[in-house]
Coordinates of C-alpha atoms and ligand atoms in Angstrom, one line a residue:
X552 CA 93.3 111.9 88.2
X553 CA 96.4 111.3 90.1
X554 CA 95.7 112.2 93.7
X555 CA 98.9 110.8 95.1
X556 CA 101.2 113.4 93.7
X557 CA 103.5 114.6 96.7
X558 CA 102.1 112.5 99.4
X559 CA 104.2 111.0 102.0
X560 CA 103.6 107.4 102.6
X561 CA 105.0 105.2 105.6
X562 CA 105.0 101.7 104.2
X563 CA 105.1 99.0 106.8
X564 CA 106.4 95.7 105.7
X565 CA 106.0 92.3 107.9
X566 CA 107.2 88.8 107.6
X567 CA 105.1 87.3 104.8
X568 CA 105.9 85.7 101.4
X569 CA 103.7 88.6 100.1
X570 CA 106.7 91.1 101.2
X571 CA 108.0 90.6 97.7
X572 CA 104.9 92.6 96.4
X573 CA 106.0 95.5 98.5
X574 CA 108.7 96.1 95.9
X575 CA 106.0 96.5 93.2
X576 CA 103.9 98.7 95.6
X577 CA 106.8 101.1 96.2
X578 CA 107.6 101.4 92.6
X579 CA 103.9 102.2 91.8
X580 CA 103.7 104.8 94.6
X581 CA 106.9 106.4 93.6
X582 CA 105.6 106.5 90.0
X583 CA 102.6 108.3 91.2
X584 CA 104.7 111.0 92.9
X585 CA 104.8 109.7 96.6
X586 CA 107.8 110.0 98.9
X587 CA 107.8 106.5 100.5
X588 CA 109.5 105.6 103.9
X589 CA 109.7 101.8 104.6
X590 CA 109.5 100.4 108.1
X591 CA 110.3 96.6 108.2
X592 CA 109.8 94.3 111.1
X593 CA 112.6 91.7 112.1
X594 CA 110.9 88.8 110.3
X595 CA 109.9 91.1 107.2
X596 CA 113.8 91.2 106.7
X597 CA 113.8 87.3 106.2
X598 CA 111.8 87.9 103.1
X599 CA 112.9 91.1 101.6
X600 CA 116.1 92.8 102.1
X601 CA 116.2 96.5 103.7
X602 CA 118.6 97.3 100.8
X603 CA 116.0 96.5 98.1
X604 CA 113.4 98.6 99.8
X605 CA 116.0 101.5 100.5
X606 CA 117.0 101.3 96.8
X607 CA 113.5 101.5 95.5
X608 CA 112.4 104.4 97.9
X609 CA 115.8 106.2 97.7
X610 CA 115.7 106.4 101.6
X611 CA 117.1 104.1 104.1
X612 CA 114.7 101.5 105.2
X613 CA 114.1 101.7 109.0
X614 CA 114.1 98.4 110.9
X615 CA 115.8 99.1 114.3
X616 CA 115.1 101.5 117.1
X617 CA 118.7 102.8 117.0
X618 CA 121.2 103.2 114.3
X619 CA 124.3 101.8 115.9
X620 CA 126.7 103.1 113.1
X621 CA 125.6 106.8 113.5
X622 CA 124.7 106.5 117.3
X623 CA 121.2 108.0 116.5
X624 CA 117.7 106.8 117.1
X625 CA 114.9 106.5 114.6
X626 CA 112.1 108.7 115.7
X627 CA 108.8 106.9 115.2
X628 CA 107.1 110.1 116.5
X629 CA 108.5 112.3 113.7
X630 CA 107.3 109.6 111.2
X631 CA 103.8 109.7 112.7
X632 CA 103.8 113.4 112.1
X633 CA 105.4 113.3 108.6
X634 CA 103.2 110.9 106.9
X635 CA 100.1 111.6 104.9
X636 CA 99.2 107.8 105.2
X637 CA 100.6 104.6 106.7
X638 CA 100.1 101.5 104.7
X639 CA 101.0 98.0 106.2
X640 CA 101.3 95.6 103.3
X641 CA 101.8 92.8 103.8
X642 CA 100.2 92.6 107.4
X643 CA 100.8 89.3 109.1
X644 CA 98.5 87.9 111.9
X645 CA 101.2 88.6 114.4
X646 CA 101.5 92.4 113.4
X647 CA 97.7 92.6 113.4
X648 CA 97.6 91.3 116.9
X649 CA 100.4 93.6 117.9
X650 CA 98.8 96.7 116.5
X651 CA 95.3 95.8 118.0
X652 CA 96.8 95.2 121.5
X653 CA 99.7 97.8 121.4
X654 CA 102.6 95.4 121.8
X655 CA 105.3 97.9 120.8
X656 CA 108.3 95.4 120.5
X657 CA 109.3 96.7 117.0
X658 CA 109.8 99.9 115.0
X659 CA 106.8 99.2 112.9
X660 CA 104.3 98.9 115.9
X661 CA 105.9 102.0 117.7
X662 CA 105.5 103.9 114.3
X663 CA 101.8 102.8 114.1
X664 CA 101.1 103.9 117.7
X665 CA 102.6 107.3 116.9
X666 CA 100.7 107.6 113.6
X667 CA 98.6 110.7 113.1
X668 CA 97.6 110.0 109.6
X669 CA 95.2 107.3 108.3
X670 CA 96.4 103.7 108.5
X671 CA 95.5 101.1 105.7
X672 CA 96.1 97.4 106.5
X673 CA 96.4 94.7 103.8
X674 CA 96.5 91.4 105.5
X675 CA 98.2 88.4 103.9
X676 CA 98.2 85.0 105.6
X677 CA 97.0 81.4 105.4
X678 CA 93.2 81.0 105.1
X679 CA 92.9 79.4 108.4
X680 CA 94.8 81.9 110.2
X681 CA 92.9 84.7 108.5
X682 CA 89.4 83.0 109.5
X683 CA 90.5 82.3 113.2
X684 CA 88.4 84.1 115.7
X685 CA 91.5 85.6 117.1
X686 CA 92.5 87.3 113.8
X687 CA 88.8 88.3 113.0
X688 CA 88.5 89.9 116.4
X689 CA 91.7 91.9 116.0
X690 CA 90.4 93.1 112.5
X691 CA 87.2 94.3 114.1
X692 CA 88.9 95.8 116.8
X693 CA 91.2 97.8 114.5
X694 CA 88.2 98.6 112.1
X695 CA 86.4 100.2 115.2
X696 CA 89.4 102.4 115.8
X697 CA 89.1 103.7 112.4
X698 CA 91.9 101.8 110.5
X699 CA 91.1 101.0 106.9
X700 CA 91.3 97.5 105.8
X701 CA 92.2 96.3 102.2
X702 CA 90.6 93.0 102.3
X703 CA 92.8 90.0 101.2
X704 CA 91.6 88.0 98.1
X705 CA 90.7 84.4 97.7
X706 CA 93.3 82.5 95.6
X707 CA 96.1 80.2 95.8
X708 CA 98.2 80.7 99.1
X709 CA 102.0 80.1 99.7
X710 CA 100.9 77.0 101.7
X711 CA 99.5 75.7 98.3
X712 CA 96.0 75.7 99.8
X713 CA 93.2 77.8 98.3
X714 CA 91.3 80.4 100.2
X715 CA 91.0 84.0 101.5
X716 CA 94.5 85.3 102.7
X717 CA 96.3 86.5 99.4
X718 CA 97.4 90.0 99.8
X719 CA 95.5 92.4 97.5
X720 CA 97.5 93.3 94.4
X721 CA 99.7 96.3 94.6
X722 CA 97.7 98.0 91.9
X723 CA 94.4 97.7 93.7
X724 CA 96.2 99.0 96.8
X725 CA 97.3 102.1 95.0
X726 CA 93.8 102.6 93.5
X727 CA 92.5 102.5 97.1
X728 CA 94.9 105.3 98.3
X729 CA 94.0 107.3 95.0
X730 CA 90.4 107.0 95.9
X731 CA 91.1 107.9 99.6
X732 CA 92.9 111.2 98.5
X733 CA 90.2 112.3 96.0
X734 CA 89.6 115.9 96.9
X735 CA 85.9 116.5 96.8
X736 CA 83.5 114.0 98.6
X737 CA 80.7 116.3 97.6
X738 CA 78.2 113.4 97.8
X739 CA 79.0 112.5 101.3
X740 CA 75.9 111.4 103.1
X741 CA 74.0 111.1 99.9
X742 CA 72.3 108.2 98.3
X743 CA 72.4 107.9 94.5
X744 CA 70.2 105.5 92.4
X745 CA 71.8 104.7 89.1
X746 CA 70.2 102.7 86.4
X747 CA 72.6 101.1 83.9
X748 CA 72.8 98.6 80.9
X749 CA 70.0 97.4 78.7
X750 CA 66.8 95.6 79.4
X751 CA 65.7 92.4 77.7
X752 CA 62.1 91.6 76.9
X753 CA 61.4 87.9 76.5
X754 CA 59.5 86.9 73.3
X755 CA 59.6 83.1 74.0
X756 CA 62.0 81.1 76.2
X757 CA 64.8 81.5 73.7
X758 CA 64.5 85.0 72.3
X759 CA 64.3 88.6 73.5
X760 CA 64.2 92.1 72.3
X761 CA 67.3 93.9 73.7
X762 CA 69.5 96.8 72.7
X763 CA 73.2 97.4 72.5
X764 CA 73.8 99.2 76.0
X765 CA 77.0 97.7 77.6
X766 CA 76.5 99.4 81.0
X767 CA 79.8 101.2 80.9
X768 CA 78.3 104.8 81.2
X769 CA 76.0 104.0 84.2
X770 CA 78.9 102.0 85.9
X771 CA 81.3 104.8 85.5
X772 CA 78.8 107.1 87.0
X773 CA 78.5 104.7 90.0
X774 CA 82.4 104.6 90.3
X775 CA 82.6 108.5 90.4
X776 CA 79.8 108.9 92.8
X777 CA 81.5 106.5 95.3
X778 CA 84.7 108.5 94.8
X779 CA 82.6 111.6 95.9
X780 CA 81.5 109.8 99.0
X781 CA 78.0 108.6 98.0
X782 CA 76.2 105.3 98.7
X783 CA 75.2 104.1 95.4
X784 CA 72.2 102.0 94.5
X785 CA 73.2 100.4 91.1
X786 CA 70.2 98.9 89.3
X787 CA 71.8 97.1 86.2
X788 CA 70.3 95.3 83.3
X789 CA 72.0 92.1 81.7
X790 CA 75.6 93.3 81.2
X791 CA 78.7 91.1 80.7
X792 CA 81.2 93.7 82.0
X793 CA 82.3 93.4 85.8
X794 CA 80.8 95.6 88.3
X795 CA 83.0 97.7 90.5
X796 CA 83.6 96.0 93.8
X797 CA 83.0 98.5 96.6
X798 CA 81.2 98.4 100.1
X799 CA 79.4 101.6 99.0
X800 CA 77.8 100.0 95.9
X801 CA 74.5 98.1 96.4
X802 CA 73.8 96.1 93.2
X803 CA 70.3 95.1 92.2
X804 CA 70.3 93.0 88.9
X805 CA 67.3 93.1 86.6
X806 CA 66.2 92.0 83.3
X807 CA 63.1 93.5 81.8
X808 CA 61.7 96.9 81.9
X809 CA 59.1 95.7 84.4
X810 CA 61.9 94.4 86.6
X811 CA 63.6 97.8 86.4
X812 CA 60.4 99.7 87.1
X813 CA 59.8 97.6 90.3
X814 CA 63.3 98.1 91.5
X815 CA 63.2 101.9 90.9
X816 CA 59.9 102.1 92.8
X817 CA 61.4 100.5 95.8
X818 CA 64.6 102.2 95.7
X819 CA 64.1 105.9 94.4
X820 CA 62.1 107.0 97.6
X821 CA 65.1 106.4 99.8
X822 CA 67.4 108.2 97.5
X823 CA 68.6 111.9 97.2
X824 CA 69.4 111.5 93.5
X825 CA 68.2 109.3 90.5
X826 CA 70.3 109.0 87.4
X827 CA 68.5 107.1 84.7
X828 CA 71.3 105.9 82.4
X829 CA 69.7 102.6 81.4
X830 CA 68.6 102.0 77.8
X831 CA 65.1 100.7 78.5
X832 CA 62.8 99.2 76.1
X833 CA 59.9 101.2 75.1
X834 CA 57.8 98.2 74.1
X835 CA 57.6 94.5 75.3
X836 CA 55.8 91.7 73.5
X837 CA 52.0 91.8 74.2
X838 CA 52.4 88.0 74.9
X839 CA 55.2 85.9 75.9
X840 CA 55.1 82.5 74.0
X841 CA 55.5 79.5 76.4
X842 CA 57.1 77.5 73.7
X843 CA 59.9 78.4 71.3
X844 CA 58.2 80.0 68.2
X845 CA 58.6 77.7 65.2
X846 CA 59.7 78.9 61.7
X847 CA 56.5 78.9 59.8
X848 CA 55.4 80.9 56.7
X849 CA 57.0 83.8 55.3
X850 CA 56.2 86.4 57.9
X851 CA 56.0 86.6 61.7
X852 CA 54.1 89.2 63.5
X853 CA 54.6 90.0 67.0
X854 CA 52.3 92.7 68.9
X855 CA 54.2 94.9 71.3
X856 CA 52.6 96.9 73.9
X857 CA 54.4 99.9 75.6
X858 CA 56.2 99.7 78.8
X859 CA 55.8 102.1 81.5
X860 CA 58.1 105.3 81.1
X861 CA 59.9 104.9 84.4
X862 CA 61.4 108.4 84.2
X863 CA 58.1 110.0 83.7
X864 CA 56.7 107.9 86.6
X865 CA 59.6 108.9 89.0
X866 CA 59.3 112.4 87.7
X867 CA 55.6 112.6 88.9
X868 CA 56.4 111.4 92.5
X869 CA 59.8 113.1 92.9
X870 CA 60.1 115.1 96.2
X871 CA 61.3 118.5 96.3
X872 CA 64.7 117.4 97.9
X873 CA 65.4 114.8 95.3
X874 CA 67.1 115.4 91.8
X875 CA 66.2 113.3 88.8
X876 CA 68.6 113.1 86.0
X877 CA 67.8 111.4 82.6
X878 CA 69.5 110.6 79.5
X879 CA 68.5 110.9 75.9
X880 CA 69.9 108.8 73.1
X881 CA 69.0 110.4 69.8
X882 CA 69.6 110.0 66.1
X883 CA 67.9 113.2 64.7
X884 CA 66.8 116.6 66.1
X885 CA 68.7 115.7 69.0
X886 CA 68.4 118.9 71.2
X887 CA 64.6 119.2 70.5
X888 CA 63.7 115.7 71.4
X889 CA 66.0 115.8 74.5
X890 CA 64.4 119.0 75.8
X891 CA 61.0 117.6 75.2
X892 CA 61.9 114.5 77.2
X893 CA 63.4 116.5 79.9
X894 CA 60.0 118.4 80.3
X895 CA 57.7 115.6 79.9
X896 CA 59.6 113.4 82.5
X897 CA 60.0 116.4 84.9
X898 CA 63.8 116.0 85.0
X899 CA 66.3 118.3 86.7
X900 CA 68.6 118.1 83.6
X901 CA 69.0 115.6 80.8
X902 CA 72.3 114.3 79.3
X903 CA 72.1 114.1 75.5
X904 CA 74.3 111.6 73.5
X905 CA 73.8 111.2 69.7
X906 CA 74.5 108.2 67.6
X907 CA 75.5 110.6 64.9
X908 CA 78.6 111.5 66.8
X909 CA 81.5 109.1 66.2
X910 CA 82.8 107.4 69.4
X911 CA 79.6 108.3 71.3
X912 CA 76.7 106.3 72.8
X913 CA 76.6 102.5 72.9
X914 CA 79.2 100.1 73.8
X915 CA 82.4 102.2 73.1
X916 CA 84.6 103.6 75.9
X917 CA 84.1 107.2 75.0
X918 CA 81.0 109.5 74.9
X919 CA 80.2 113.0 73.7
X920 CA 77.6 114.6 75.7
X921 CA 75.6 117.8 76.0
X922 CA 73.9 118.7 79.2
X923 CA 70.7 120.4 78.9
X924 CA 69.5 122.4 81.9
X925 CA 65.9 123.0 82.9
X926 CA 66.0 126.6 81.7
X927 CA 66.9 125.1 78.3
X928 CA 70.5 126.2 78.2
X929 CA 72.9 123.7 76.7
X930 CA 76.5 122.9 77.9
X931 CA 78.4 121.1 75.2
X932 CA 81.4 118.7 76.0
X933 CA 84.0 117.2 73.9
X934 CA 84.5 113.5 73.2
X935 CA 86.0 111.9 76.3
X936 CA 86.6 108.6 78.3
X937 CA 83.2 107.6 79.7
X938 CA 84.9 107.9 83.3
X939 CA 85.7 111.5 82.5
X940 CA 82.1 112.1 81.0
X941 CA 80.8 110.8 84.5
X942 CA 82.8 113.3 86.3
X943 CA 81.5 116.1 84.1
X944 CA 77.9 115.0 84.9
X945 CA 78.5 114.7 88.6
X946 CA 80.3 118.0 88.6
X947 CA 77.1 119.6 87.0
X948 CA 74.8 117.8 89.4
X949 CA 77.0 119.1 92.4
X950 CA 77.0 122.5 91.2
X951 CA 73.4 122.7 90.3
X952 CA 72.2 121.1 93.5
X953 CA 74.5 123.1 95.8
X954 CA 76.1 119.8 97.1
X955 CA 79.6 120.8 98.3
X956 CA 82.4 119.0 100.5
Ligands
PMT680 O1 75.8 101.4 78.3 P1 76.6 102.1 77.4 O2 77.2 101.2 76.2 O3 77.8 102.8 78.1 O4 75.9 103.3 76.7 C1 75.2 104.3 77.2 C2 74.0 104.8 76.7 C3 74.1 105.2 75.4 C4 73.0 103.7 77.1 C5 73.6 106.0 77.7 O5 74.4 107.1 77.6 C6 72.2 106.5 77.5 O6 71.9 107.3 76.3 N1 71.3 106.0 78.1 C7 69.8 106.2 77.8 C8 69.3 105.5 76.5 C9 67.8 105.6 76.5 O7 67.1 104.7 76.7 O8 67.4 106.8 76.0 P2 65.9 107.3 75.8 O9 66.2 108.6 74.9 O10 65.3 106.2 75.0 O11 65.2 107.5 77.1 C10 65.0 108.8 77.7 C11 65.3 108.5 79.3 O12 64.0 107.8 79.8 C12 66.3 107.7 79.8 O13 66.9 108.3 80.9 C13 65.8 106.3 80.1 O14 66.5 105.6 81.1 C14 64.3 106.7 80.4 N2 63.3 105.6 80.1 C15 63.2 105.2 78.8 C16 62.1 104.3 78.5 C17 61.4 103.8 79.5 N3 60.4 102.9 79.3 N4 61.5 104.2 80.8 C18 62.5 105.1 81.1 O15 62.7 105.5 82.3

């Protein structure tokens, strides 16, 4: 979903080598439908020309208080009222200091001081400058005043040193803005527990019993919940895909069904919602062999014992103010099995996906689901990207639970 269409952005550019990335940032913002007005500091002009920025934004880039040629002055007050957001990218240590202490000696700072819209700051500097207590104190002060920081990355810096100080990539900055303008935030103030991925049950030090869950469905749910304003407790089994980086996602890594059970027992009581998307082993070896099993004879018999049904256990202790959502992965008699699971486990609703549907279930980037509600009615959805499927599930959760923005 493009949430940036029609948004007015003031982009502040300061004197850092990362100023060249401002050009890509403008192109991405314009492509997303934004109107961009650049304001550049005197030292910013040493790194990228106002002409380049003006050409990309199709608006004159502002750098001075006055336009000598036209005999007019540039109104920082008007810019402060015009913008939907201000983004300072790159932001040097010097500009950070001036923003923190109100040193209004250039057009960018006067615009910042007049700004009515939220301000995003993407620092870019050498690692020692970034780590210096003066810089860190300025950042803390600006954060306390509600400015939104887009943390720099670790990496190779212009000084050829390696460390934290590289400005975040333009694509990520745009993604942060997209998230910020996400319209609903119906889960603001809510804590949501999500389980994702497979479990691995050890047989011996080398082998395990696992399944094909990649974690994609659960991780997409976590991302959508964060966009909706939730704090997310993501309990994730052994997956290889990268987890979303967000200060609103708290990750607990687990391996076996027993680990998952312990994590859910500890975390669910402090949550408003639990979404159980993990593919949990129903059986685990009765005995884990201390040594690697040797190839002997024609047959190998391993005895398995049932694991705890975590969903059923949580369903028993669930409070009235908590919602519990399960998944059902079926191959036959899908609806009947899913309804039975929903009732047995005392779930508020269950999301059914069938391995008989092409493009649904494990591993793939898409899914095709039906949501079965507690009164037995079924809502069917077409095949979609897992991120869109996650939106459908969270929409249903919000509608059913009366969560609103
Ligand atoms: O990770 P992906 O590759 O994106 O794939 C997504 C998925 C296919 C794994 C996901 O969409 C899904 O269907 N997850 C649930 C898989 C599953 O274990 O379904 P089930 O029908 O066996 O279990 C029913 C419910 O009980 C599930 O909510 C499950 O988390 C829970 N359960 C199962 C066993 C157990 N011991 N404890 C449980 O809590």
